Coordinates of C-alpha atoms in Angstrom, one line a residue:
X1 CA -0.1 0.2 -0.3
X2 CA 1.2 3.6 -0.9
X3 CA 2.2 6.1 1.9
X4 CA -1.0 7.8 0.8
X5 CA -3.2 5.3 1.0
X6 CA -1.9 4.2 4.5
X7 CA -2.4 7.8 5.7
X8 CA -6.0 7.2 4.1
X9 CA -6.7 4.1 5.8
X10 CA -5.3 5.6 9.6
X11 CA -7.8 8.8 9.3
X12 CA -10.5 6.3 8.3
X13 CA -10.5 4.7 11.6
X14 CA -13.2 5.9 13.7
X15 CA -14.0 6.2 17.4
X16 CA -16.7 3.5 17.1
X17 CA -13.6 1.2 15.6
X18 CA -11.6 2.2 18.9
X19 CA -14.4 1.1 21.0
X20 CA -15.0 -2.1 19.3
X21 CA -11.4 -2.9 19.7
X22 CA -11.4 -2.2 23.4
X23 CA -14.8 -4.0 24.1
X24 CA -16.4 -0.9 25.9
X25 CA -19.1 1.6 24.6
X26 CA -18.8 4.1 22.3
X27 CA -19.7 6.6 24.9
X28 CA -17.4 5.1 27.2
X29 CA -14.4 5.7 24.4
X30 CA -15.1 9.2 23.9
X31 CA -15.1 10.1 27.5
X32 CA -11.4 8.4 27.8
X33 CA -10.1 10.3 24.4
X34 CA -11.7 13.9 25.7
X35 CA -10.3 13.3 28.9
X36 CA -13.4 13.2 31.1
X37 CA -12.3 12.4 34.6
X38 CA -15.3 10.1 34.9
X39 CA -13.7 6.9 33.6
X40 CA -12.2 3.8 35.5
X41 CA -8.6 3.2 35.0
X42 CA -9.0 -0.2 33.4
X43 CA -11.4 1.5 31.1
X44 CA -8.8 4.1 30.1
X45 CA -5.8 1.9 29.5
X46 CA -8.1 -0.6 27.0
X47 CA -9.1 2.8 25.4
X48 CA -6.4 4.0 25.1
X49 CA -4.3 0.4 24.0
X50 CA -6.8 0.3 21.3
X51 CA -6.5 4.0 19.9
X52 CA -2.9 3.8 19.7
X53 CA -2.7 0.2 18.1
X54 CA -5.5 1.5 15.5
X55 CA -3.6 4.8 14.7
X56 CA -6.7 6.6 15.6
X57 CA -6.1 10.3 15.8
X58 CA -9.0 12.8 16.7
X59 CA -9.6 15.9 15.2
X60 CA -8.9 18.0 17.8
X61 CA -10.2 21.5 16.1
X62 CA -13.3 19.3 14.8
X63 CA -13.7 17.8 18.5
X64 CA -14.0 21.7 19.9
X65 CA -16.3 23.1 17.2
X66 CA -18.7 20.1 18.0
X67 CA -18.3 20.5 22.0
X68 CA -17.2 23.9 22.4
X69 CA -14.4 22.7 24.4
X70 CA -11.1 24.0 23.9
X71 CA -9.0 21.7 26.0
X72 CA -7.5 24.5 27.8
X73 CA -7.6 26.0 31.4
X74 CA -6.3 29.2 32.7
X75 CA -4.6 30.1 35.8
X76 CA -4.3 33.7 37.8
X77 CA -1.5 33.0 40.4
X78 CA -0.9 36.1 42.4
X79 CA 2.6 37.3 41.9
X80 CA 5.2 35.5 39.6
X81 CA 8.2 36.6 41.1
X82 CA 7.1 35.1 44.5
X83 CA 8.9 31.5 44.1
X84 CA 6.2 30.3 45.8
X85 CA 3.3 30.5 43.2
X86 CA 5.8 29.9 40.5
X87 CA 6.4 26.2 42.1
X88 CA 2.7 26.1 42.5
X89 CA 2.1 27.3 39.2
X90 CA 4.7 24.6 37.8
X91 CA 2.8 21.7 39.8
X92 CA -1.2 22.7 38.2
X93 CA 0.7 23.2 34.5
X94 CA 2.2 19.6 34.9
X95 CA -0.8 18.0 36.6
X96 CA -3.2 19.9 33.8
X97 CA -0.7 18.4 30.8
X98 CA -0.9 15.1 32.1
X99 CA -4.6 15.6 31.8
X100 CA -4.8 16.8 28.2
X101 CA -4.9 20.0 29.2
X102 CA -3.3 23.3 27.9
X103 CA -2.6 25.9 30.6
X104 CA -2.8 29.8 30.3
X105 CA -1.1 31.5 33.0
X106 CA -1.5 34.9 34.3
X107 CA -0.3 37.2 36.9
X108 CA -2.1 39.5 38.7
X109 CA 1.3 41.1 40.6
X110 CA -1.3 41.0 44.1
X111 CA -3.2 43.4 42.0
X112 CA -7.2 43.6 41.8
X113 CA -7.4 45.2 38.4
X114 CA -4.8 43.1 36.7
X115 CA -6.3 40.1 38.0
X116 CA -9.5 41.7 36.5
X117 CA -7.9 42.4 33.1
X118 CA -6.9 38.1 33.0
X119 CA -10.3 37.1 33.7
X120 CA -11.9 39.2 30.9
X121 CA -9.2 38.2 28.6
X122 CA -9.7 34.5 29.6
X123 CA -13.8 34.8 29.5
X124 CA -13.2 36.1 26.1
X125 CA -11.0 32.8 24.8
X126 CA -13.8 30.4 26.3
X127 CA -11.5 28.6 28.3
X128 CA -12.6 25.3 29.6
X129 CA -12.1 26.4 33.4
X130 CA -10.4 28.9 36.0
X131 CA -7.5 28.2 38.6
X132 CA -7.7 31.5 40.4
X133 CA -5.6 32.6 43.5
X134 CA -8.1 35.3 44.4
X135 CA -7.0 39.0 45.3
X136 CA -9.8 39.3 48.1
X137 CA -13.0 41.7 48.2
X138 CA -13.2 45.3 47.4
X139 CA -12.2 47.1 50.2
X140 CA -15.2 49.8 49.9
X141 CA -17.7 47.1 49.3
X142 CA -16.6 44.3 51.1
X143 CA -17.6 42.2 48.1
X144 CA -16.1 40.4 44.9
X145 CA -15.0 43.2 42.1
X146 CA -17.6 42.8 39.5
X147 CA -15.7 41.2 36.8
X148 CA -14.8 38.2 39.7
X149 CA -18.9 38.3 39.8
X150 CA -19.4 38.2 36.0
X151 CA -16.9 35.1 36.0
X152 CA -18.8 33.7 38.8
X153 CA -22.1 34.1 37.1
X154 CA -20.8 33.1 33.7
X155 CA -21.1 29.1 34.4
X156 CA -17.6 28.6 33.5
X157 CA -16.1 25.9 36.1
X158 CA -13.9 27.6 38.8
X159 CA -11.9 26.9 41.7
X160 CA -9.7 29.0 44.1
X161 CA -6.5 27.3 45.0
X162 CA -4.2 28.9 48.2
X163 CA -6.4 31.6 49.2
X164 CA -10.2 32.0 49.3
X165 CA -13.0 34.3 49.0
X166 CA -15.3 35.0 52.2
X167 CA -19.0 34.0 51.4
X168 CA -18.2 33.2 48.1
X169 CA -19.4 29.5 47.5
X170 CA -16.7 28.6 45.0
X171 CA -14.8 24.7 45.6
X172 CA -11.4 25.8 47.0
X173 CA -8.0 24.3 47.5
X174 CA -6.0 25.8 50.8
X175 CA -3.9 25.0 53.3
X176 CA -4.1 24.8 57.4
X177 CA -1.2 26.5 58.9
X178 CA -2.5 26.3 62.8
X179 CA -1.0 23.2 64.0
X180 CA 2.4 23.8 62.5
X181 CA 2.0 27.3 64.1
X182 CA 1.5 25.8 67.0
X183 CA 4.5 23.2 66.8
X184 CA 6.6 26.3 65.9
X185 CA 5.5 28.5 68.8
X186 CA 5.9 25.7 70.9
X187 CA 9.4 25.2 70.1
X188 CA 10.8 29.0 70.4
X189 CA 8.9 28.9 74.2
X190 CA 11.1 25.7 74.7
X191 CA 14.1 27.5 73.9
X192 CA 13.7 30.5 75.9
X193 CA 12.1 33.0 73.3
X194 CA 9.5 35.0 75.0
X195 CA 9.0 37.9 72.7
X196 CA 7.9 36.5 69.5
X197 CA 7.5 39.3 66.1
X198 CA 5.2 38.5 63.5
X199 CA 5.7 40.1 59.6
X200 CA 2.6 39.7 58.2
X201 CA 0.7 40.3 54.9
X202 CA -1.8 42.4 53.5
X203 CA -5.6 42.3 54.5
X204 CA -6.9 41.8 51.2
X205 CA -5.3 38.4 51.4
X206 CA -7.2 35.4 53.4
X207 CA -4.3 33.8 54.0
X208 CA -2.4 36.7 55.5
X209 CA -5.5 36.9 58.0
X210 CA -5.7 33.2 58.4
X211 CA -2.0 33.3 59.3
X212 CA -1.8 36.3 62.0
X213 CA -5.1 34.6 63.7
X214 CA -3.6 31.2 64.0
X215 CA -0.3 33.0 65.4
X216 CA -2.5 34.6 68.1
X217 CA -4.0 31.1 69.1
X218 CA -0.5 29.7 69.3
X219 CA 0.9 32.1 71.4
X220 CA -2.3 31.9 73.7
X221 CA -2.0 27.8 73.4
X222 CA 1.4 28.2 74.8
X223 CA 1.0 30.7 77.6
X224 CA 2.3 33.7 75.5
X225 CA 0.9 37.0 75.5
X226 CA 0.6 38.6 72.0
X227 CA 1.4 42.2 71.8
X228 CA 0.3 44.3 68.9
X229 CA 3.8 46.2 68.9
X230 CA 5.2 43.0 67.6
X231 CA 3.1 42.7 64.7
X232 CA 4.5 44.4 61.6
X233 CA 1.9 44.3 58.4
X234 CA 3.8 43.9 55.3
X235 CA 2.6 43.2 51.5
X236 CA 4.0 40.0 50.9
X237 CA 6.8 41.9 48.9
X238 CA 10.8 41.6 49.7
X239 CA 10.9 45.7 50.3
X240 CA 8.4 45.3 52.7
X241 CA 10.2 42.4 54.4
X242 CA 13.3 44.8 54.7
X243 CA 11.4 47.6 56.0
X244 CA 10.5 44.7 58.6
X245 CA 13.8 43.9 59.3
X246 CA 14.8 47.3 60.3
X247 CA 11.5 47.9 62.5
X248 CA 12.5 44.7 64.3
X249 CA 15.7 45.8 65.4
X250 CA 14.7 49.7 66.5
X251 CA 11.4 47.9 68.4
X252 CA 11.5 48.4 71.9
X253 CA 10.4 45.1 72.8
X254 CA 13.5 43.8 71.5
X255 CA 11.8 40.5 70.1
X256 CA 14.7 37.7 69.6
X257 CA 12.4 35.1 66.8
X258 CA 10.1 36.3 64.6
X259 CA 8.2 34.7 61.9
X260 CA 7.6 35.7 58.3
X261 CA 4.2 35.1 56.4
X262 CA 5.9 34.4 52.8
X263 CA 8.9 33.9 51.3
X264 CA 9.6 37.3 49.4
X265 CA 9.1 39.2 52.6
X266 CA 11.9 37.1 54.2
X267 CA 14.1 37.2 51.4
X268 CA 14.2 41.2 52.0
X269 CA 14.4 40.5 55.6
X270 CA 17.3 38.4 54.8
X271 CA 19.3 40.9 52.9
X272 CA 18.8 43.8 55.2
X273 CA 20.5 41.7 58.3
X274 CA 23.3 40.3 56.6
X275 CA 24.0 44.1 55.4
X276 CA 23.9 44.9 59.3
X277 CA 25.9 41.8 60.6
X278 CA 22.9 40.3 62.3
X279 CA 23.6 36.9 63.2
X280 CA 20.2 34.6 61.9
X281 CA 20.0 31.9 64.7
X282 CA 22.8 33.3 66.8
X283 CA 21.1 36.6 67.2
X284 CA 18.0 36.4 66.1
X285 CA 15.3 33.3 65.3
X286 CA 14.2 33.1 62.1
X287 CA 11.0 31.0 60.6
X288 CA 9.8 31.8 57.7
X289 CA 6.3 30.4 55.6
X290 CA 6.8 28.9 52.1
X291 CA 9.2 25.8 51.5
X292 CA 11.0 27.3 49.1
X293 CA 14.8 26.9 47.4
X294 CA 15.8 30.2 48.6
X295 CA 15.2 29.3 52.3
X296 CA 16.8 26.1 52.0
X297 CA 20.0 27.3 50.8
X298 CA 20.4 30.1 53.2
X299 CA 23.5 29.7 55.7
X300 CA 22.2 29.0 58.0
X301 CA 19.2 27.1 56.6
X302 CA 15.5 28.8 57.7
X303 CA 12.9 26.9 59.9
X304 CA 9.8 26.7 57.5
X305 CA 6.2 26.2 57.9
X306 CA 4.8 24.6 54.1
X307 CA 3.0 22.2 52.5
X308 CA 3.4 20.1 49.4
X309 CA 2.9 22.5 46.4
X310 CA 2.9 19.6 43.8
X311 CA 0.0 18.0 45.8
X312 CA -1.9 21.0 45.9
X313 CA -1.5 21.5 42.2
X314 CA -2.6 18.1 42.0
X315 CA -5.8 18.5 44.1
X316 CA -6.5 22.0 41.9
X317 CA -6.6 20.4 38.5
X318 CA -8.6 17.6 40.0
X319 CA -11.2 19.8 41.6
X320 CA -11.6 22.2 38.4
X321 CA -12.0 18.7 36.3
X322 CA -14.4 17.4 38.6
X323 CA -16.6 21.1 38.3
X324 CA -16.1 20.6 34.6
X325 CA -17.7 17.0 34.9
X326 CA -20.7 18.8 36.6
X327 CA -19.6 17.7 39.7
X328 CA -19.6 19.6 43.4
X329 CA -16.3 19.0 44.9
X330 CA -15.8 20.1 48.9
X331 CA -13.2 22.4 49.9
X332 CA -9.9 20.7 51.0
X333 CA -7.5 21.4 52.8
X334 CA -3.6 20.2 52.9
X335 CA -1.8 20.6 56.6
X336 CA 0.9 23.0 56.7
X337 CA 3.9 21.3 58.9
X338 CA 6.9 23.3 60.8
X339 CA 10.7 22.1 59.8
X340 CA 13.0 23.0 62.2
X341 CA 16.3 24.4 60.9
X342 CA 19.5 26.3 62.8
X343 CA 18.0 29.4 61.9
X344 CA 15.9 28.7 65.2
X345 CA 18.6 28.5 68.3
X346 CA 17.8 29.1 72.3
X347 CA 17.4 32.7 73.2
X348 CA 20.4 34.6 75.2
X349 CA 20.3 35.9 78.7
X350 CA 20.8 39.2 76.8
X351 CA 20.1 39.6 72.7
X352 CA 22.6 41.0 71.4
X353 CA 20.9 43.1 68.9
X354 CA 21.8 46.7 69.9
X355 CA 24.1 49.1 67.4
X356 CA 22.7 47.1 64.5
X357 CA 20.7 49.7 63.4
X358 CA 20.9 51.5 60.0
X359 CA 22.1 55.1 60.0

């Protein structure tokens, strides 16, 4: 047979042929080949093997036109510069690719207007679903933005990841840090630390509010008294971490330990302390949220509160596929863990912090 004849024969293979060879119904074969989540592993193996053996090559464009599916999703994260979110984006994209979905990735840059611009673009592109790290409620109305409301009323399958929106009924994959914070505070207390500072994030982020609330609870659980003078409100950016580092050194309460709510702020703070000769661990015990490489390669390595981002990405894609299939998945939480490293050490009788303040 000529090459042209072979190609013609290959293109003549239909989904009915695949179903027959696999010993399943046409409907089952169609679900498997379209990446539908409601298929058993056994059926999926049989159909995929039959399709490969027969040389079945579905016409993706025709399938998209018939079903209005695009086999694509959109992921909107908060800040591409933040290693936590770049790792999360990588995880979502990889798990989506495994499921046969292409991922458009957008960056809100911790800004509601940029969030809304990206969402508007994705609605016009008719993606099959959205995975969103939301930017929070409008500060004046305490409601989602107009564009977010359009998305939620459009019927497009949507889930939230990492953060949620209070009062908005959208499946969310988040992390619970209460237990890890309690362990971190208990460890610091056991090492003699009484004044523990907290560098938090912006109030529009649900994670910032949850982390500070859990920190206050952890202090109470361990018999320590919270002090607003030891709470610095940052914005999840390195520059605010640098400001927090200077604030901590000048603080009259002279905290001997600090917990920082994300990696970028920690990076900014660590840079300032290095410049000023503050010895992390020896002079100041430091714990940060986010298990990212920058914290592990620091000298000394930084104690962290974090969770498995690959698992979070996997759960997000699975939840979105369930919504796309007409199901209603329940919200899910990953439990964060505290990992003790040399950046946390015993408190000194007199903490050596004097004289290490920028002019």
